[in-house]
Short mmCIF file of C-alpha atoms and ligand atoms in Angstrom, two decimals:
data_model
loop_
_atom_site.label_atom_id
_atom_site.label_comp_id
_atom_site.label_asym_id
_atom_site.label_seq_id
_atom_site.Cartn_x
_atom_site.Cartn_y
_atom_site.Cartn_z
CA MET A 1 -124.23 13.86 -8.82
CA SER A 2 -125.75 12.71 -5.54
CA HIS A 3 -129.10 14.09 -4.52
CA PHE A 4 -127.91 13.92 -0.90
CA HIS A 5 -125.74 16.96 -0.26
CA ARG A 6 -124.73 19.38 2.49
CA MET A 7 -125.75 22.99 2.82
CA ASP A 8 -124.41 24.96 5.82
CA ALA A 9 -123.25 21.64 7.34
CA THR A 10 -126.77 20.15 7.22
CA LEU A 11 -127.50 17.08 5.12
CA PHE A 12 -130.23 17.55 2.54
CA CYS A 13 -132.12 15.20 0.27
CA GLU A 14 -132.81 17.26 -2.84
CA GLY A 15 -134.38 20.46 -1.48
CA VAL A 16 -135.32 19.13 1.95
CA ALA A 17 -133.21 19.43 5.13
CA LEU A 18 -133.04 16.06 6.86
CA ASP A 19 -132.99 17.43 10.42
CA ALA A 20 -136.30 19.19 9.81
CA LEU A 21 -137.66 16.07 8.16
CA ALA A 22 -136.77 13.95 11.20
CA ALA A 23 -138.38 16.54 13.50
CA THR A 24 -141.62 16.48 11.49
CA HIS A 25 -141.93 12.77 10.75
CA GLY A 26 -139.98 11.16 13.58
CA THR A 27 -137.32 8.47 13.48
CA PRO A 28 -136.41 5.87 12.37
CA LEU A 29 -137.34 7.20 8.94
CA TYR A 30 -136.49 5.97 5.46
CA VAL A 31 -135.96 8.83 3.01
CA TYR A 32 -135.80 8.30 -0.76
CA SER A 33 -134.82 10.68 -3.53
CA ARG A 34 -136.93 10.53 -6.68
CA GLY A 35 -134.16 12.32 -8.60
CA GLU A 36 -131.57 9.75 -7.59
CA ILE A 37 -133.78 6.83 -8.69
CA GLU A 38 -134.43 8.53 -12.02
CA GLN A 39 -130.74 9.26 -12.48
CA ALA A 40 -129.74 5.64 -11.88
CA TYR A 41 -132.44 4.29 -14.19
CA SER A 42 -131.53 6.81 -16.89
CA ALA A 43 -127.87 5.73 -16.72
CA TYR A 44 -128.95 2.17 -17.60
CA ARG A 45 -131.22 3.42 -20.36
CA ALA A 46 -128.50 5.60 -21.87
CA ALA A 47 -125.91 2.81 -21.76
CA LEU A 48 -128.39 0.44 -23.44
CA ALA A 49 -129.55 2.95 -26.05
CA HIS A 50 -127.98 1.04 -28.93
CA HIS A 51 -129.26 -2.37 -27.98
CA ASP A 52 -132.83 -3.65 -27.95
CA HIS A 53 -133.51 -3.97 -24.22
CA LEU A 54 -135.93 -4.17 -21.31
CA ILE A 55 -134.87 -3.01 -17.84
CA CYS A 56 -136.81 -5.04 -15.27
CA TYR A 57 -136.21 -3.41 -11.90
CA ALA A 58 -135.87 -6.09 -9.18
CA VAL A 59 -138.81 -5.25 -6.92
CA LYS A 60 -137.32 -7.07 -3.92
CA ALA A 61 -134.70 -4.34 -3.47
CA ASN A 62 -137.33 -1.74 -2.57
CA SER A 63 -140.96 -2.49 -3.21
CA ASN A 64 -142.59 0.70 -1.95
CA LEU A 65 -145.42 1.62 -4.35
CA ALA A 66 -144.02 5.11 -4.86
CA VAL A 67 -140.64 3.71 -5.94
CA LEU A 68 -142.40 1.37 -8.37
CA ASP A 69 -144.54 4.26 -9.58
CA VAL A 70 -141.48 6.44 -10.30
CA LEU A 71 -139.93 3.59 -12.30
CA ALA A 72 -143.15 2.61 -14.10
CA ARG A 73 -143.49 6.21 -15.29
CA LEU A 74 -140.01 5.92 -16.81
CA GLY A 75 -141.17 2.84 -18.73
CA ALA A 76 -139.39 0.27 -16.57
CA GLY A 77 -140.33 -3.38 -16.47
CA PHE A 78 -140.16 -5.36 -13.25
CA ASP A 79 -138.54 -8.55 -11.98
CA ILE A 80 -140.79 -10.15 -9.39
CA VAL A 81 -140.39 -13.18 -7.13
CA SER A 82 -143.86 -13.46 -5.63
CA ILE A 83 -147.49 -12.68 -6.28
CA GLY A 84 -147.22 -10.02 -3.60
CA GLU A 85 -144.64 -8.28 -5.76
CA LEU A 86 -146.81 -8.70 -8.88
CA GLU A 87 -149.80 -7.12 -7.14
CA ARG A 88 -147.59 -4.26 -5.95
CA VAL A 89 -146.40 -3.63 -9.51
CA LEU A 90 -149.98 -3.62 -10.80
CA ALA A 91 -151.14 -1.38 -7.93
CA ALA A 92 -148.37 1.08 -8.80
CA GLY A 93 -149.39 1.21 -12.46
CA GLY A 94 -146.69 -1.10 -13.84
CA ASN A 95 -147.24 -2.90 -17.13
CA PRO A 96 -147.64 -6.70 -16.68
CA GLU A 97 -146.33 -7.25 -20.19
CA LYS A 98 -142.96 -6.00 -18.94
CA VAL A 99 -142.82 -8.33 -15.93
CA VAL A 100 -140.49 -11.29 -15.57
CA PHE A 101 -141.16 -13.77 -12.78
CA SER A 102 -138.07 -15.20 -11.05
CA GLY A 103 -137.90 -17.46 -8.01
CA VAL A 104 -137.12 -21.08 -7.23
CA CYS A 105 -140.47 -22.11 -5.79
CA LYS A 106 -143.47 -20.63 -7.59
CA THR A 107 -146.72 -22.23 -6.48
CA ARG A 108 -149.61 -23.22 -8.77
CA GLU A 109 -151.57 -20.22 -7.49
CA ASP A 110 -148.62 -17.92 -8.31
CA MET A 111 -148.48 -19.36 -11.82
CA ARG A 112 -152.24 -19.06 -12.38
CA ARG A 113 -152.34 -15.41 -11.32
CA ALA A 114 -149.25 -14.43 -13.32
CA LEU A 115 -150.60 -16.17 -16.43
CA GLN A 116 -153.90 -14.43 -16.05
CA ALA A 117 -152.16 -11.06 -15.60
CA GLY A 118 -150.28 -11.67 -18.87
CA ILE A 119 -146.69 -11.34 -17.73
CA HIS A 120 -143.82 -11.27 -20.20
CA CYS A 121 -141.94 -14.36 -19.05
CA PHE A 122 -141.58 -17.00 -16.36
CA ASN A 123 -137.96 -17.62 -15.42
CA VAL A 124 -138.18 -21.36 -14.75
CA GLU A 125 -135.69 -22.84 -12.29
CA SER A 126 -136.29 -26.61 -12.38
CA GLU A 127 -137.81 -29.42 -14.41
CA ALA A 128 -140.50 -29.94 -11.78
CA GLU A 129 -141.48 -26.28 -12.04
CA LEU A 130 -141.63 -26.56 -15.82
CA ASP A 131 -143.95 -29.56 -15.58
CA MET A 132 -146.23 -27.78 -13.15
CA LEU A 133 -146.32 -24.63 -15.27
CA ALA A 134 -147.34 -26.70 -18.31
CA VAL A 135 -150.24 -28.20 -16.33
CA VAL A 136 -151.40 -24.83 -14.99
CA ALA A 137 -151.14 -23.19 -18.43
CA GLU A 138 -153.22 -25.93 -20.04
CA GLU A 139 -155.82 -25.73 -17.27
CA SER A 140 -155.95 -21.96 -17.84
CA ASN A 141 -156.13 -22.34 -21.64
CA LEU A 142 -153.12 -20.08 -21.90
CA VAL A 143 -149.56 -20.41 -23.14
CA ALA A 144 -146.75 -19.67 -20.69
CA PRO A 145 -143.78 -17.81 -22.18
CA ILE A 146 -140.67 -19.10 -20.46
CA SER A 147 -136.95 -18.81 -20.16
CA LEU A 148 -134.87 -21.31 -18.27
CA ARG A 149 -132.74 -19.83 -15.53
CA VAL A 150 -129.39 -21.41 -16.17
CA ASN A 151 -126.84 -21.77 -13.40
CA PRO A 152 -123.55 -21.13 -15.21
CA ASP A 153 -121.34 -22.14 -12.23
CA VAL A 154 -119.59 -18.78 -12.16
CA ASP A 155 -118.00 -17.30 -9.03
CA ALA A 156 -119.40 -13.80 -8.56
CA ARG A 157 -116.82 -13.10 -5.84
CA THR A 158 -119.34 -11.61 -3.46
CA HIS A 159 -120.69 -12.44 0.02
CA PRO A 160 -121.57 -16.17 0.06
CA TYR A 161 -125.18 -15.43 1.09
CA ILE A 162 -125.76 -13.42 -2.09
CA ALA A 163 -123.82 -15.52 -4.60
CA THR A 164 -126.35 -17.43 -6.68
CA GLY A 165 -124.55 -18.69 -9.79
CA LEU A 166 -122.47 -21.51 -8.33
CA LYS A 167 -123.44 -25.14 -8.71
CA ASP A 168 -123.62 -25.36 -4.90
CA ASN A 169 -126.47 -22.82 -4.89
CA LYS A 170 -130.14 -23.75 -5.07
CA PHE A 171 -130.75 -21.50 -8.06
CA GLY A 172 -131.27 -22.34 -11.70
CA ILE A 173 -130.75 -25.34 -13.92
CA ALA A 174 -127.29 -26.83 -14.32
CA ILE A 175 -125.93 -25.59 -17.61
CA GLY A 176 -125.18 -29.15 -18.72
CA THR A 177 -128.84 -30.17 -18.58
CA ALA A 178 -130.37 -26.99 -20.01
CA LEU A 179 -130.28 -28.10 -23.64
CA SER A 180 -132.34 -31.23 -23.09
CA LEU A 181 -134.79 -29.35 -20.85
CA TYR A 182 -135.29 -26.72 -23.59
CA ARG A 183 -136.08 -29.56 -26.04
CA LYS A 184 -138.64 -30.92 -23.60
CA ALA A 185 -140.08 -27.43 -23.01
CA ALA A 186 -140.43 -26.77 -26.72
CA ALA A 187 -142.51 -29.94 -27.09
CA LEU A 188 -144.82 -29.21 -24.16
CA PRO A 189 -148.23 -27.81 -25.01
CA GLY A 190 -148.83 -24.70 -22.91
CA ILE A 191 -145.15 -23.75 -22.90
CA GLN A 192 -143.33 -21.43 -25.26
CA PRO A 193 -139.59 -20.96 -24.74
CA ILE A 194 -138.81 -17.33 -25.59
CA GLY A 195 -135.65 -16.61 -23.65
CA ILE A 196 -132.73 -17.66 -21.51
CA ASP A 197 -131.88 -16.28 -18.10
CA CYS A 198 -129.25 -16.19 -15.39
CA HIS A 199 -128.52 -14.21 -12.25
CA ILE A 200 -125.16 -14.91 -10.69
CA GLY A 201 -125.34 -12.85 -7.51
CA SER A 202 -125.51 -9.41 -5.99
CA GLN A 203 -123.11 -6.60 -5.04
CA ILE A 204 -120.71 -7.71 -7.78
CA LEU A 205 -117.81 -5.33 -8.28
CA ASN A 206 -115.96 -7.00 -11.17
CA ILE A 207 -117.07 -7.29 -14.75
CA GLU A 208 -115.36 -10.67 -15.37
CA PRO A 209 -118.02 -12.89 -13.74
CA PHE A 210 -120.68 -11.22 -15.89
CA SER A 211 -118.53 -11.74 -19.01
CA GLU A 212 -118.06 -15.41 -18.11
CA ALA A 213 -121.79 -15.90 -17.58
CA VAL A 214 -122.77 -14.23 -20.85
CA ALA A 215 -120.22 -16.34 -22.75
CA HIS A 216 -121.74 -19.53 -21.31
CA LEU A 217 -125.27 -18.43 -22.16
CA VAL A 218 -124.42 -17.34 -25.70
CA ARG A 219 -122.84 -20.75 -26.35
CA LEU A 220 -126.09 -22.35 -25.22
CA VAL A 221 -128.16 -20.00 -27.39
CA ASP A 222 -126.10 -21.14 -30.40
CA GLN A 223 -126.60 -24.80 -29.55
CA LEU A 224 -130.32 -24.19 -29.15
CA GLY A 225 -130.41 -22.49 -32.55
CA GLU A 226 -128.80 -25.58 -34.09
CA SER A 227 -131.62 -27.62 -32.51
CA GLY A 228 -134.22 -25.33 -34.08
CA ILE A 229 -135.07 -23.48 -30.85
CA GLU A 230 -134.84 -19.76 -31.58
CA LEU A 231 -134.97 -17.49 -28.55
CA LYS A 232 -136.02 -13.84 -28.51
CA HIS A 233 -134.28 -12.59 -25.41
CA ILE A 234 -131.38 -13.12 -23.05
CA ASP A 235 -131.90 -12.04 -19.42
CA LEU A 236 -128.65 -11.51 -17.54
CA GLY A 237 -130.23 -10.74 -14.17
CA GLY A 238 -129.05 -8.02 -11.84
CA GLY A 239 -126.09 -7.90 -9.54
CA LEU A 240 -124.09 -4.76 -10.33
CA GLY A 241 -122.64 -3.51 -7.05
CA VAL A 242 -122.60 -0.06 -5.53
CA SER A 243 -119.98 1.74 -3.49
CA TYR A 244 -120.77 1.49 0.22
CA GLU A 245 -117.25 1.98 1.53
CA GLY A 246 -115.40 3.62 -1.34
CA GLU A 247 -115.23 0.41 -3.40
CA THR A 248 -114.56 0.97 -7.10
CA VAL A 249 -117.67 0.12 -9.06
CA PRO A 250 -117.49 -0.73 -12.76
CA ALA A 251 -118.73 2.14 -14.91
CA ILE A 252 -122.19 1.36 -16.18
CA GLY A 253 -121.04 1.80 -19.78
CA ASP A 254 -118.26 -0.78 -19.33
CA TYR A 255 -120.63 -3.22 -17.65
CA ILE A 256 -123.20 -2.89 -20.43
CA SER A 257 -120.55 -3.15 -23.18
CA ALA A 258 -119.31 -6.39 -21.60
CA LEU A 259 -122.84 -7.77 -21.86
CA THR A 260 -123.83 -6.44 -25.29
CA GLY A 261 -120.47 -7.14 -27.00
CA PRO A 262 -120.93 -10.93 -27.14
CA LEU A 263 -124.54 -10.44 -28.32
CA GLU A 264 -123.66 -8.48 -31.43
CA ALA A 265 -124.07 -11.37 -33.85
CA HIS A 266 -127.36 -12.34 -32.22
CA ASN A 267 -130.80 -10.90 -32.59
CA LEU A 268 -131.65 -11.00 -28.91
CA THR A 269 -133.35 -8.43 -26.70
CA LEU A 270 -131.26 -7.90 -23.58
CA ILE A 271 -133.23 -8.02 -20.35
CA LEU A 272 -131.59 -6.89 -17.10
CA GLU A 273 -132.92 -7.11 -13.55
CA PRO A 274 -131.05 -4.43 -11.58
CA GLY A 275 -132.18 -3.75 -8.04
CA ARG A 276 -129.46 -2.39 -5.78
CA SER A 277 -127.80 -0.24 -8.45
CA ILE A 278 -131.11 1.58 -9.06
CA VAL A 279 -132.15 2.32 -5.48
CA ALA A 280 -129.32 1.82 -2.95
CA ASN A 281 -127.93 5.32 -3.21
CA ALA A 282 -131.40 6.82 -3.45
CA GLY A 283 -132.17 6.12 0.20
CA VAL A 284 -131.00 6.86 3.71
CA LEU A 285 -132.25 5.72 7.09
CA LEU A 286 -132.51 8.50 9.66
CA THR A 287 -132.07 7.51 13.28
CA ARG A 288 -131.81 9.46 16.53
CA VAL A 289 -129.10 9.02 19.13
CA GLU A 290 -131.00 8.24 22.32
CA TYR A 291 -128.15 7.59 24.75
CA LEU A 292 -124.38 7.64 24.78
CA LYS A 293 -122.83 4.84 26.77
CA PRO A 294 -119.07 5.20 26.97
CA THR A 295 -117.41 2.33 28.82
CA THR A 296 -113.80 1.69 29.72
CA HIS A 297 -113.62 -0.83 26.90
CA LYS A 298 -115.93 0.51 24.18
CA ASN A 299 -118.22 3.43 23.42
CA PHE A 300 -121.78 2.59 22.47
CA ALA A 301 -124.16 5.03 20.83
CA LEU A 302 -127.68 3.71 21.35
CA VAL A 303 -129.90 4.78 18.49
CA ASP A 304 -133.60 4.29 17.82
CA ALA A 305 -133.12 2.19 14.65
CA ALA A 306 -132.25 -1.47 14.94
CA MET A 307 -131.60 -4.65 13.02
CA ASN A 308 -135.34 -5.04 12.47
CA ASP A 309 -135.29 -1.75 10.53
CA LEU A 310 -132.02 -2.36 8.64
CA LEU A 311 -130.84 -5.97 8.68
CA ARG A 312 -127.84 -5.83 6.34
CA PRO A 313 -125.13 -5.09 8.96
CA ALA A 314 -126.42 -7.88 11.25
CA LEU A 315 -127.02 -10.44 8.52
CA TYR A 316 -124.03 -9.96 6.24
CA GLY A 317 -121.69 -7.85 8.35
CA ALA A 318 -122.40 -5.22 5.70
CA TRP A 319 -120.76 -1.81 6.07
CA GLN A 320 -122.83 1.29 5.41
CA ASP A 321 -121.66 4.82 6.05
CA ILE A 322 -123.18 6.60 9.05
CA VAL A 323 -123.00 10.37 9.09
CA PRO A 324 -124.41 13.09 11.33
CA VAL A 325 -127.20 15.10 9.71
CA THR A 326 -125.86 18.25 11.38
CA ALA A 327 -122.49 18.69 13.04
CA SER A 328 -122.94 18.58 16.82
CA GLY A 329 -119.61 20.14 17.67
CA ASN A 330 -118.77 17.52 20.28
CA ILE A 331 -115.37 15.85 20.36
CA THR A 332 -114.85 12.91 18.06
CA ARG A 333 -114.72 9.44 19.58
CA CYS A 334 -114.91 5.93 18.27
CA TRP A 335 -118.45 4.52 18.60
CA ASP A 336 -120.33 1.33 17.96
CA ILE A 337 -123.74 2.40 16.67
CA VAL A 338 -126.18 -0.08 18.17
CA GLY A 339 -129.96 -0.41 18.36
CA PRO A 340 -132.51 -1.30 21.04
CA VAL A 341 -133.03 -4.93 19.95
CA CYS A 342 -131.96 -7.63 22.40
CA GLU A 343 -129.27 -9.26 20.29
CA THR A 344 -125.53 -8.70 20.22
CA GLY A 345 -125.80 -8.76 16.44
CA ASP A 346 -127.98 -5.67 16.58
CA PHE A 347 -125.63 -3.02 15.26
CA LEU A 348 -125.76 -0.55 12.39
CA GLY A 349 -122.04 0.15 12.39
CA LYS A 350 -118.95 -0.58 14.44
CA SER A 351 -115.90 1.54 15.29
CA ARG A 352 -117.11 4.75 13.72
CA ASP A 353 -115.30 7.98 14.48
CA LEU A 354 -118.07 10.46 15.14
CA ALA A 355 -118.73 13.53 17.26
CA LEU A 356 -122.01 12.67 18.94
CA ARG A 357 -124.47 14.06 21.47
CA SER A 358 -127.70 12.47 22.52
CA GLY A 359 -130.52 13.82 20.38
CA ASP A 360 -128.35 13.96 17.24
CA ILE A 361 -129.85 12.64 14.03
CA LEU A 362 -127.68 10.24 12.05
CA ALA A 363 -128.13 9.14 8.45
CA VAL A 364 -127.26 5.59 7.43
CA MET A 365 -126.31 5.99 3.79
CA GLY A 366 -126.98 3.63 0.90
CA ALA A 367 -130.13 2.35 2.59
CA GLY A 368 -132.47 2.52 -0.40
CA ALA A 369 -131.90 -1.13 -1.38
CA TYR A 370 -132.68 -4.09 0.88
CA GLY A 371 -133.45 -1.69 3.72
CA PHE A 372 -137.14 -1.35 4.44
CA ALA A 373 -137.74 -4.34 2.15
CA MET A 374 -136.04 -6.59 4.73
CA ALA A 375 -137.47 -4.87 7.81
CA SER A 376 -139.44 -6.89 10.34
CA ASN A 377 -141.42 -6.38 13.51
CA TYR A 378 -138.92 -8.26 15.69
CA ASN A 379 -139.10 -7.20 19.34
CA SER A 380 -142.60 -5.86 18.51
CA ARG A 381 -141.18 -2.78 16.91
CA PRO A 382 -143.42 -0.97 14.41
CA ARG A 383 -141.66 -0.57 11.09
CA PRO A 384 -140.44 2.94 10.14
CA ALA A 385 -142.25 5.44 7.97
CA GLU A 386 -140.98 6.04 4.43
CA VAL A 387 -140.91 9.36 2.60
CA LEU A 388 -140.04 10.14 -1.00
CA ILE A 389 -138.52 13.54 -1.73
CA ASP A 390 -139.19 15.18 -5.05
CA GLY A 391 -137.44 18.58 -5.17
CA ASP A 392 -138.92 20.55 -2.27
CA THR A 393 -141.86 18.23 -1.85
CA THR A 394 -142.07 15.44 0.74
CA HIS A 395 -144.46 12.58 -0.01
CA ILE A 396 -145.22 10.30 2.92
CA VAL A 397 -145.22 7.04 0.98
CA ARG A 398 -145.67 4.73 3.94
CA ALA A 399 -147.06 5.76 7.29
CA ARG A 400 -145.22 4.63 10.39
CA GLU A 401 -146.84 1.44 11.63
CA SER A 402 -149.08 1.85 14.62
CA LEU A 403 -148.79 -0.45 17.62
CA GLU A 404 -152.21 -1.94 16.83
CA THR A 405 -151.01 -3.17 13.42
CA LEU A 406 -148.49 -5.33 15.28
CA TRP A 407 -151.22 -7.70 16.43
CA ALA A 408 -153.81 -7.12 13.71
CA GLY A 409 -155.12 -10.56 12.74
CA GLU A 410 -154.09 -12.10 16.05
CA SER A 411 -156.42 -12.93 18.89
CA THR A 412 -156.29 -14.08 22.45
CA ILE A 413 -157.63 -17.57 23.20
CA SER A 414 -160.81 -16.13 24.68
CA GLY A 415 -161.38 -13.92 21.63
CA ALA A 416 -160.55 -16.58 19.03
CA SER A 417 -163.17 -18.03 16.71
CA LEU A 418 -163.34 -21.81 16.96
N1 LIG B 501 -132.71 -10.94 -10.16
C1 LIG B 501 -132.77 -11.98 -9.30
C2 LIG B 501 -133.28 -13.25 -9.77
C3 LIG B 501 -132.34 -11.81 -7.98
O1 LIG B 501 -132.39 -12.86 -7.15
C4 LIG B 501 -131.85 -10.55 -7.54
C5 LIG B 501 -131.39 -10.36 -6.17
C6 LIG B 501 -131.83 -9.49 -8.47
C7 LIG B 501 -132.26 -9.72 -9.76
C8 LIG B 501 -131.35 -8.12 -8.12
O2 LIG B 501 -130.00 -8.10 -7.79
P1 LIG B 501 -129.25 -6.72 -7.49
O3 LIG B 501 -129.19 -5.92 -8.78
O4 LIG B 501 -130.04 -5.98 -6.46
O5 LIG B 501 -127.93 -7.12 -7.01
N2 LIG B 501 -130.40 -8.78 0.58
C9 LIG B 501 -129.11 -8.78 -0.05
C10 LIG B 501 -129.21 -8.89 -1.56
C11 LIG B 501 -129.99 -10.10 -2.01
C12 LIG B 501 -130.13 -10.16 -3.51
C13 LIG B 501 -131.10 -11.20 -3.89
N3 LIG B 501 -131.36 -11.29 -5.28
C14 LIG B 501 -128.35 -7.55 0.41
O6 LIG B 501 -128.90 -6.76 1.19
O7 LIG B 501 -127.18 -7.34 0.06
#
């Protein structure tokens, strides 16, 4: 059941009408449903009930403190890729012992802070990173729990920018060299191999690539066992897709069974790092139609949200549904929904059949993942406000940026300190 629903032709998030919300808080506005986040997380938890597991929500998908707070209260762990994300998790009340640290280029400072915070595991992506982590751990008089992120050379059949498990990609350690690197890791003081990890990509709509990846990793776990290296967990990353345009998404139970099936003979905790599938459908972006610009060739609806607020359509040609919050009663025409930014790539949607009037509020659906998280200040546009709806209650979880914040930290030449 979606927590976005219509009542008397008006779109609601839980108990709150979105037209009233836009009137009160302005647009562009990100709106999240607490119930939807909880529902998605609970679906993972239920599907994993019979297997020892840790769900580490991928913070990069939506790192608002309130979103992290909702998930931390449910007992979630977190997958982080920067110290900024770690500090967010801690600020939101997340448990560092349930944090895994991914990312191809962790700095010494990142390592030091994460060690000191006592995270669960470093997902190491190269030999050079392993060497550096060993040095930093020894300097800190601590032991770094690690898994190696293995690149299984599996085709996730997704957009090339978000496929990460092919040997052409910068991610992970080639599966052929993983065994010898584990042997080296096991012998390094300051390093304790506890797991194995992979993440093959995002917005994946078939189970087969996951099955292929888990088969590769399980084979490696067996070889490691023969070498006397016993691991405690297997981390299969995130990547499960969502339906943006009516795509068929694997049922969560089928996805989880495909992962846990091959693990039955092994005593391994299953770690997952879902991002999109937890938050995408829990968010919408509200935007106001400022002007209608019909031309002889094309009809443009100019809205107040732009590529700086929601980058996915511009960057990946991603399709997200755009619906009116209330029916305007105008005649339906085919519109390109475009923003104020000075780039031809600045569109939220193309060729959409909609009945529009200026002043209408539109909702871009499926905007809870990689929406605000990828927003920028391009064209000196303050980033939108974010609200989290919980039943009838609206929490303002990020104030709209003021113009002054755009140049905070900058100075003119005459005002600069030398
Ligand atoms: N773990 C690692 C190591 C990752 O790199 C990612 C996503 C995830 C987990 C979470 O994957 P998910 O469950 O969300 O698919 N900006 C793109 C998506 C980039 C994904 C990057 N890595 C988009 O808007 O489609």
